[in-house]
Coordinates of C-alpha atoms in Angstrom, one line a residue:
X824 CA 1.2 11.1 31.4
X825 CA 4.2 10.9 29.2
X826 CA 5.3 14.3 27.9
X827 CA 7.6 13.3 25.1
X828 CA 5.4 13.0 22.0
X829 CA 5.0 9.9 19.9
X830 CA 6.2 10.9 16.4
X831 CA 4.2 9.9 13.3
X832 CA 5.3 9.8 9.7
X833 CA 2.5 10.1 7.2
X834 CA 3.3 8.4 3.9
X835 CA 0.9 9.9 1.3
X836 CA -1.2 13.0 1.5
X837 CA -4.1 12.6 -0.9
X838 CA -7.8 12.6 0.1
X839 CA -7.3 10.3 3.0
X840 CA -3.9 11.4 4.1
X841 CA -4.8 15.1 4.2
X842 CA -7.8 14.3 6.3
X843 CA -5.7 12.2 8.7
X844 CA -3.3 15.2 9.1
X845 CA -6.3 17.5 9.7
X846 CA -7.8 15.4 12.4
X847 CA -4.4 14.9 14.1
X848 CA -4.1 18.7 14.3
X849 CA -7.6 19.7 15.3
X850 CA -8.1 16.8 17.7
X851 CA -4.6 16.8 19.2
X852 CA -5.7 17.3 22.8
X853 CA -8.3 14.5 22.6
X854 CA -5.8 12.1 21.0
X855 CA -3.3 13.0 23.8
X856 CA -5.9 12.2 26.5
X857 CA -7.0 9.0 24.8
X858 CA -3.4 7.7 24.2
X859 CA -1.7 8.9 27.3
X860 CA 0.9 10.9 25.5
X861 CA 1.1 13.6 22.8
X862 CA 1.1 12.6 19.2
X863 CA 3.1 14.7 16.8
X864 CA 3.0 14.7 13.0
X865 CA 6.7 14.6 12.3
X866 CA 6.8 14.5 8.5
X867 CA 4.6 14.0 5.4
X868 CA 6.0 12.2 2.4
X869 CA 4.5 13.2 -0.9
X870 CA 5.3 12.9 -4.6
X871 CA 4.4 16.5 -5.5
X872 CA 5.8 18.9 -2.9
X873 CA 4.6 22.0 -4.8
X874 CA 1.0 21.2 -4.3
X875 CA -0.7 23.4 -1.6
X876 CA -1.9 21.4 1.3
X877 CA -4.1 23.5 3.5
X878 CA -3.4 23.1 7.3
X879 CA -0.1 21.3 6.9
X880 CA 3.1 23.0 7.9
X881 CA 5.2 23.1 4.6
X882 CA 8.3 22.3 6.6
X883 CA 6.9 18.8 7.2
X884 CA 6.7 18.0 3.5
X885 CA 9.3 15.8 2.0
X886 CA 9.7 13.7 -1.2
X887 CA 12.1 11.3 0.5
X888 CA 9.9 8.8 2.4
X889 CA 12.8 6.5 3.1
X890 CA 14.9 9.3 4.7
X891 CA 11.9 10.2 6.8
X892 CA 11.6 6.7 8.1
X893 CA 15.3 6.5 8.8
X894 CA 15.5 9.7 10.9
X895 CA 15.7 7.6 14.0
X896 CA 12.8 9.3 16.0
X897 CA 9.7 8.0 14.2
X898 CA 7.4 5.8 16.3
X899 CA 4.5 5.0 13.9
X900 CA 4.2 5.2 10.2
X901 CA 0.8 5.7 8.5
X902 CA 0.8 4.4 4.9
X903 CA -2.0 5.8 2.7
X904 CA -0.1 5.7 -0.6
X905 CA -1.9 2.7 -2.0
X906 CA -0.7 0.2 -4.6
X907 CA 2.1 -2.3 -4.3
X908 CA 5.3 -0.2 -4.7
X909 CA 6.7 1.9 -3.2
X910 CA 4.3 1.1 -0.3
X911 CA 5.7 -2.5 0.3
X912 CA 9.3 -1.3 0.4
X913 CA 8.4 1.6 2.7
X914 CA 6.5 -0.6 5.2
X915 CA 9.3 -3.1 5.2
X916 CA 11.8 -0.2 5.9
X917 CA 9.6 1.0 8.7
X918 CA 9.7 -2.4 10.4
X919 CA 13.5 -2.5 10.0
X920 CA 13.7 0.9 11.7
X921 CA 11.5 -0.3 14.7
X922 CA 8.5 1.6 13.5
X923 CA 4.9 0.2 13.8
X924 CA 2.6 0.7 10.8
X925 CA -1.0 1.6 10.2
X926 CA -2.0 1.0 6.6
X927 CA -5.1 1.5 4.5
X928 CA -3.6 -0.5 1.6
X929 CA -6.0 -3.3 0.7
X930 CA -4.2 -4.3 -2.6
X931 CA -0.9 -4.8 -0.9
X932 CA -2.3 -6.6 2.1
X933 CA -4.3 -9.0 -0.1
X934 CA -1.2 -9.8 -2.1
X935 CA 1.6 -9.8 0.4
X936 CA -0.1 -9.7 3.8
X937 CA 1.6 -12.9 5.0
X938 CA 5.1 -11.5 4.3
X939 CA 4.2 -8.1 6.0
X940 CA 2.8 -9.8 9.0
X941 CA 5.9 -12.0 9.3
X942 CA 8.1 -8.9 9.1
X943 CA 6.1 -7.1 11.8
X944 CA 6.2 -10.2 14.1
X945 CA 9.9 -10.6 13.6
X946 CA 10.5 -7.0 14.6
X947 CA 8.0 -7.2 17.5
X948 CA 5.9 -4.4 16.0
X949 CA 2.3 -3.7 15.1
X950 CA 0.6 -3.9 11.7
X951 CA -2.9 -2.5 11.8
X952 CA -5.2 -2.0 8.8
X953 CA -8.8 -1.4 9.8
X954 CA -9.1 1.2 7.0
X955 CA -8.2 -1.3 4.3
X956 CA -11.5 -3.1 4.3
X957 CA -14.7 -1.0 4.8
X958 CA -13.8 2.6 5.5
X959 CA -15.2 3.8 8.8
X960 CA -16.9 0.5 9.7
X961 CA -15.3 -1.2 12.6
X962 CA -14.9 -4.7 11.1
X963 CA -11.3 -5.9 11.2
X964 CA -10.8 -5.4 14.9
X965 CA -14.1 -7.0 15.9
X966 CA -13.4 -10.0 13.8
X967 CA -9.9 -10.6 15.0
X968 CA -10.4 -9.5 18.6
X969 CA -14.0 -9.5 19.7
X970 CA -14.8 -12.7 17.8
X971 CA -11.4 -14.3 18.5
X972 CA -13.0 -16.9 20.8
X973 CA -15.8 -17.8 18.3
X974 CA -15.9 -19.7 15.1
X975 CA -16.9 -17.7 12.0
X976 CA -18.6 -19.8 9.3
X977 CA -19.7 -17.2 6.8
X978 CA -19.2 -13.6 5.8
X979 CA -21.3 -11.9 3.2
X980 CA -21.2 -8.3 2.4
X981 CA -21.2 -5.2 0.3
X982 CA -17.7 -3.9 0.5
X983 CA -17.5 -1.4 -2.4
X984 CA -19.5 1.8 -2.2
X985 CA -19.2 2.7 -5.9
X986 CA -20.8 -0.5 -7.1
X987 CA -23.5 -0.3 -4.5
X988 CA -24.4 3.2 -5.6
X989 CA -24.6 2.2 -9.2
X990 CA -26.7 -0.9 -8.5
X991 CA -29.0 1.0 -6.2
X992 CA -29.6 3.6 -8.8
X993 CA -30.4 0.9 -11.4
X994 CA -32.8 -0.6 -8.9
X995 CA -34.6 2.5 -7.7
X996 CA -34.8 4.5 -10.9
X997 CA -34.7 1.9 -13.7
X998 CA -31.5 3.4 -15.1
X999 CA -29.2 1.4 -17.3
X1000 CA -25.6 0.5 -16.2
X1001 CA -23.9 3.3 -18.1
X1002 CA -26.4 6.0 -17.0
X1003 CA -25.9 5.0 -13.3
X1004 CA -22.1 4.9 -13.7
X1005 CA -22.2 8.4 -15.3
X1006 CA -24.1 9.7 -12.2
X1007 CA -21.7 8.0 -9.8
X1008 CA -18.8 9.6 -11.7
X1009 CA -20.4 13.1 -11.6
X1010 CA -20.9 12.8 -7.9
X1011 CA -17.4 11.7 -7.2
X1012 CA -18.3 8.1 -6.2
X1013 CA -16.6 6.6 -9.2
X1014 CA -13.0 7.2 -10.4
X1015 CA -12.3 8.4 -14.0
X1016 CA -11.3 4.7 -14.6
X1017 CA -13.8 2.7 -12.6
X1018 CA -12.4 -0.7 -13.5
X1019 CA -11.1 -1.6 -10.1
X1020 CA -14.5 -1.1 -8.6
X1021 CA -16.9 -2.3 -11.3
X1022 CA -14.9 -5.4 -12.3
X1023 CA -14.7 -6.4 -8.6
X1024 CA -10.9 -6.1 -8.0
X1025 CA -11.4 -3.8 -5.1
X1026 CA -13.9 -6.0 -3.4
X1027 CA -11.8 -9.1 -4.1
X1028 CA -8.8 -7.6 -2.3
X1029 CA -11.0 -6.9 0.7
X1030 CA -12.5 -10.3 0.5
X1031 CA -9.0 -11.9 0.7
X1032 CA -8.2 -9.9 3.9
X1033 CA -11.5 -10.7 5.6
X1034 CA -11.3 -14.4 4.7
X1035 CA -7.9 -14.7 6.2
X1036 CA -9.1 -13.1 9.5
X1037 CA -12.4 -15.0 9.6
X1038 CA -11.0 -18.5 8.9
X1039 CA -7.5 -18.1 10.4
X1040 CA -5.9 -19.1 7.1
X1041 CA -3.9 -17.4 4.4
X1042 CA -6.1 -16.2 1.5
X1043 CA -4.5 -14.2 -1.3
X1044 CA -6.1 -12.1 -3.9
X1045 CA -5.5 -14.8 -6.5
X1046 CA -7.5 -17.2 -4.4
X1047 CA -10.7 -15.1 -4.7
X1048 CA -13.1 -15.8 -7.6
X1049 CA -14.0 -12.5 -9.1
X1050 CA -16.8 -11.5 -11.5
X1051 CA -17.6 -7.9 -12.3
X1052 CA -21.0 -6.2 -12.6
X1053 CA -20.7 -4.5 -16.0
X1054 CA -23.1 -6.9 -17.6
X1055 CA -25.9 -6.4 -15.1
X1056 CA -28.9 -4.9 -17.0
X1057 CA -32.2 -3.3 -16.3
X1058 CA -33.8 -6.5 -17.5
X1059 CA -31.9 -8.4 -14.7
X1060 CA -33.4 -6.0 -12.1
X1061 CA -36.9 -6.5 -13.6
X1062 CA -36.4 -10.3 -13.2
X1063 CA -35.1 -9.8 -9.6
X1064 CA -38.2 -7.7 -8.7
X1065 CA -40.5 -10.4 -10.0
X1066 CA -38.7 -12.8 -7.6
X1067 CA -38.9 -10.3 -4.7
X1068 CA -35.2 -9.7 -4.9
X1069 CA -32.7 -7.0 -5.7
X1070 CA -29.1 -7.2 -7.0
X1071 CA -25.9 -6.5 -5.1
X1072 CA -22.2 -7.0 -5.8
X1073 CA -21.3 -9.3 -2.9
X1074 CA -18.2 -10.6 -1.3
X1075 CA -19.0 -14.1 0.1
X1076 CA -16.6 -16.1 2.3
X1077 CA -17.6 -19.5 3.5
X1078 CA -16.2 -22.3 5.6
X1079 CA -17.1 -25.7 4.1
X1080 CA -19.6 -27.8 6.0
X1081 CA -16.9 -30.4 6.9
X1082 CA -14.6 -27.5 8.0
X1083 CA -11.8 -28.8 5.8
X1084 CA -11.7 -25.9 3.3
X1085 CA -12.9 -22.4 2.6
X1086 CA -14.2 -20.4 -0.4
X1087 CA -13.9 -16.7 -1.3
X1088 CA -15.8 -15.1 -4.1
X1089 CA -17.0 -11.7 -5.4
X1090 CA -19.8 -11.5 -8.0
X1091 CA -23.2 -9.9 -8.5
X1092 CA -26.1 -11.8 -7.0
X1093 CA -29.8 -11.6 -6.5
X1094 CA -30.8 -11.4 -2.8
X1095 CA -34.3 -11.4 -1.3
X1096 CA -35.7 -8.0 -0.3
X1097 CA -36.1 -9.5 3.2
X1098 CA -32.3 -9.9 3.7
X1099 CA -30.6 -7.1 5.7
X1100 CA -28.2 -6.4 2.9
X1101 CA -31.0 -5.7 0.4
X1102 CA -31.8 -2.4 2.2
X1103 CA -28.2 -1.0 2.0
X1104 CA -28.5 2.0 -0.2
X1105 CA -26.4 4.6 -2.0
X1106 CA -22.6 4.3 -1.4
X1107 CA -22.9 2.5 1.9
X1108 CA -21.2 -0.8 2.9
X1109 CA -22.5 -3.5 5.1
X1110 CA -21.0 -6.9 6.1
X1111 CA -23.1 -9.8 7.5
X1112 CA -21.1 -12.2 9.7
X1113 CA -22.3 -15.6 10.9
X1114 CA -20.6 -17.1 13.9
X1115 CA -21.4 -20.2 15.9
X1116 CA -21.8 -18.6 19.3
X1117 CA -22.5 -15.0 18.5
X1118 CA -25.0 -15.8 15.7
X1119 CA -25.6 -13.3 13.0
X1120 CA -24.0 -9.8 13.2
X1121 CA -24.2 -6.9 10.7
X1122 CA -21.7 -4.1 10.4
X1123 CA -23.0 -1.1 8.5
X1124 CA -21.7 2.4 7.5
X1125 CA -19.9 4.5 4.9
X1126 CA -17.3 2.4 3.3
X1127 CA -15.1 5.0 1.5
X1128 CA -14.3 8.7 1.4
X1129 CA -11.6 10.8 3.1
X1130 CA -13.3 11.4 6.5
X1131 CA -14.7 7.8 7.1
X1132 CA -11.4 6.2 6.0
X1133 CA -9.4 8.7 8.1
X1134 CA -11.5 7.8 11.1
X1135 CA -10.5 4.1 10.8
X1136 CA -6.8 5.1 10.4
X1137 CA -6.9 7.3 13.5
X1138 CA -8.6 4.5 15.5
X1139 CA -5.7 2.2 14.6
X1140 CA -3.2 5.0 15.4
X1141 CA -4.6 5.3 18.9
X1142 CA -4.4 1.5 19.4
X1143 CA -0.8 1.3 18.1
X1144 CA 0.3 4.3 20.2
X1145 CA -1.2 2.7 23.3
X1146 CA 0.7 -0.5 22.5
X1147 CA 3.9 1.5 22.1
X1148 CA 3.5 3.1 25.6
X1149 CA 2.7 -0.3 27.1
X1150 CA 5.7 -1.9 25.3
X1151 CA 3.3 -4.5 23.8
X1152 CA 1.8 -5.4 20.5
X1153 CA -1.7 -6.2 19.4
X1154 CA -2.9 -9.3 17.6
X1155 CA -0.9 -10.3 14.5
X1156 CA -1.7 -12.8 11.8
X1157 CA -3.6 -15.9 12.8
X1158 CA -3.2 -18.6 10.1
X1159 CA -2.9 -21.7 12.2
X1160 CA -5.7 -23.6 10.3
X1161 CA -3.9 -23.6 7.0
X1162 CA -7.1 -24.5 5.2
X1163 CA -7.1 -24.8 1.4
X1164 CA -9.2 -22.5 -0.7
X1165 CA -11.6 -24.5 -2.9
X1166 CA -12.2 -23.4 -6.5
X1167 CA -15.4 -21.8 -7.6
X1168 CA -16.6 -24.9 -9.3
X1169 CA -16.9 -26.6 -5.9
X1170 CA -19.1 -23.9 -4.4
X1171 CA -22.8 -24.8 -4.0
X1172 CA -25.0 -22.0 -5.4
X1173 CA -28.3 -21.3 -7.1
X1174 CA -28.7 -19.8 -10.6
X1175 CA -31.2 -17.5 -12.2
X1176 CA -31.0 -18.2 -15.9
X1177 CA -32.9 -16.3 -18.6
X1178 CA -33.1 -18.1 -22.0
X1179 CA -34.4 -16.9 -25.4
X1180 CA -36.0 -20.0 -26.9
X1181 CA -38.2 -21.0 -29.8
X1182 CA -41.9 -20.8 -28.9
X1183 CA -43.0 -24.3 -29.8
X1184 CA -44.0 -27.5 -28.0
X1185 CA -41.3 -29.6 -26.3
X1186 CA -38.9 -26.8 -25.6
X1187 CA -39.5 -26.8 -21.9
X1188 CA -39.1 -30.6 -21.7
X1189 CA -35.8 -30.4 -23.6
X1190 CA -34.5 -27.7 -21.3
X1191 CA -35.6 -29.6 -18.2
X1192 CA -33.9 -32.8 -19.5
X1193 CA -30.6 -30.9 -19.9
X1194 CA -30.8 -29.7 -16.3
X1195 CA -31.5 -33.3 -15.1
X1196 CA -28.6 -34.7 -17.1
X1197 CA -26.2 -32.4 -15.2
X1198 CA -27.7 -33.2 -11.8
X1199 CA -29.3 -29.8 -11.3
X1200 CA -32.8 -29.6 -9.9
X1201 CA -35.1 -26.8 -11.0
X1202 CA -36.9 -24.7 -8.4
X1203 CA -39.2 -22.5 -10.6
X1204 CA -39.8 -21.9 -14.3
X1205 CA -41.5 -19.0 -16.0
X1206 CA -42.2 -18.8 -19.7
X1207 CA -43.6 -16.1 -21.9
X1208 CA -44.0 -16.4 -25.7
X1209 CA -44.9 -14.2 -28.7
X1210 CA -44.5 -14.5 -32.5
X1211 CA -42.6 -17.7 -32.5
X1212 CA -40.1 -16.6 -29.8
X1213 CA -40.2 -17.1 -26.1
X1214 CA -38.4 -16.1 -22.9
X1215 CA -37.8 -18.9 -20.4
X1216 CA -36.6 -18.0 -16.9
X1217 CA -35.3 -20.9 -14.7
X1218 CA -34.3 -20.7 -11.1
X1219 CA -32.4 -23.7 -9.8
X1220 CA -32.0 -25.3 -6.4
X1221 CA -28.5 -25.3 -4.9
X1222 CA -25.9 -27.3 -6.8
X1223 CA -22.1 -27.2 -7.4
X1224 CA -21.2 -24.3 -9.5
X1225 CA -19.4 -26.5 -11.9
X1226 CA -22.6 -28.5 -12.6
X1227 CA -24.5 -25.3 -13.2
X1228 CA -21.9 -23.9 -15.5
X1229 CA -21.9 -27.2 -17.4
X1230 CA -25.7 -27.0 -17.7
X1231 CA -25.5 -23.5 -19.2
X1232 CA -22.9 -24.6 -21.8
X1233 CA -25.1 -27.6 -22.7
X1234 CA -28.2 -25.3 -23.1
X1235 CA -26.3 -23.1 -25.5
X1236 CA -25.9 -26.1 -27.8
X1237 CA -29.6 -26.9 -28.0
X1238 CA -31.3 -26.0 -31.4
X1239 CA -34.3 -24.6 -29.6
X1240 CA -32.3 -22.2 -27.4
X1241 CA -31.6 -18.9 -29.3
X1242 CA -29.4 -17.5 -26.7
X1243 CA -28.7 -17.1 -22.9
X1244 CA -29.9 -13.6 -22.1
X1245 CA -28.5 -13.5 -18.5
X1246 CA -27.1 -15.7 -15.8
X1247 CA -27.0 -14.6 -12.2
X1248 CA -26.4 -16.4 -8.9
X1249 CA -29.1 -16.2 -6.1
X1250 CA -27.9 -15.8 -2.5
X1251 CA -29.1 -15.0 0.9
X1252 CA -32.2 -17.2 1.1

């Protein structure tokens, strides 16, 4: 066994970074045995050096991350700062210094993953990022290594714990959106500003990363269709239950039937209670992968939090350190297919549409004609009326999303339609 330690620079020491440092210290002997050499935390770069960080030697703390990387003796950098800058510059600097990188930075990887992969490849170094997608769930490595010989056609999953907690509370207790969000905030699941979670930005970044791995093509954050869940109501859940469904915020990645393009989207959707994702509760994540040879696989577990995310970071650290000792690198970017990403309008989906209409003869026929004129077939219709007003719920068969959107716009113009109460896609049948 090698006796000279592999030295690690930790960039960022928040909830995740402090847990990474703790595990590296308390599990030092185990990590040494698994890697084949000691691993030493050589420095911790932070913004606020005066903050007390229990269990971390104060002499390791520095505010100069660049100087830490340029010391000349660092083997691996762990980046848990988040955001675009200074993380991007620091990772690039690490590669220039011959340092492999473990990152948990989904936003940066979704935006600039191609450039970072290219920099790592040019330097002959590793870029690992298991923790960027689904916390402790082993997902990135199985998809880019275990399934490397297979063809993945579809990935559908819950990749944000905050939104799943909120939707689960709305489903199980009948709470409204704001009430469920308040509970998530009080329990620490939601940030003070929950926009990144509830508007789908966090899930979209993860979707871009997963799509690139699944389909061996470059998918950026801007390629992902995104729709938040702030408009989901208790009435939507009541409608879902009548259909034998629940509602989840889903990341859905698909290869086109002809294999010539891919799609990537994030939005709330109704899914049948019989689907495995319907039973994912609280702040858990789950990802459903469909591959040609392997069939259907489901990955499930805690998707966020200091300890789960740190577990994924440390798993990558062990792999990168082993590669260092073997003077080798793990798999890098695979983008050989260069498939285009189709717009949302081309995606074939189903809609659940709730309309407020006048309660009089001929309304249903007028609505049905509008669907027919846009080439959209109706699966089921439910109508309830009282005191001259009625609620009309239509569930469609699968059709291009553009045709369904056009249908909704045409419905809004009908004199007999008072308003569109809700629109939601239906998935997982």
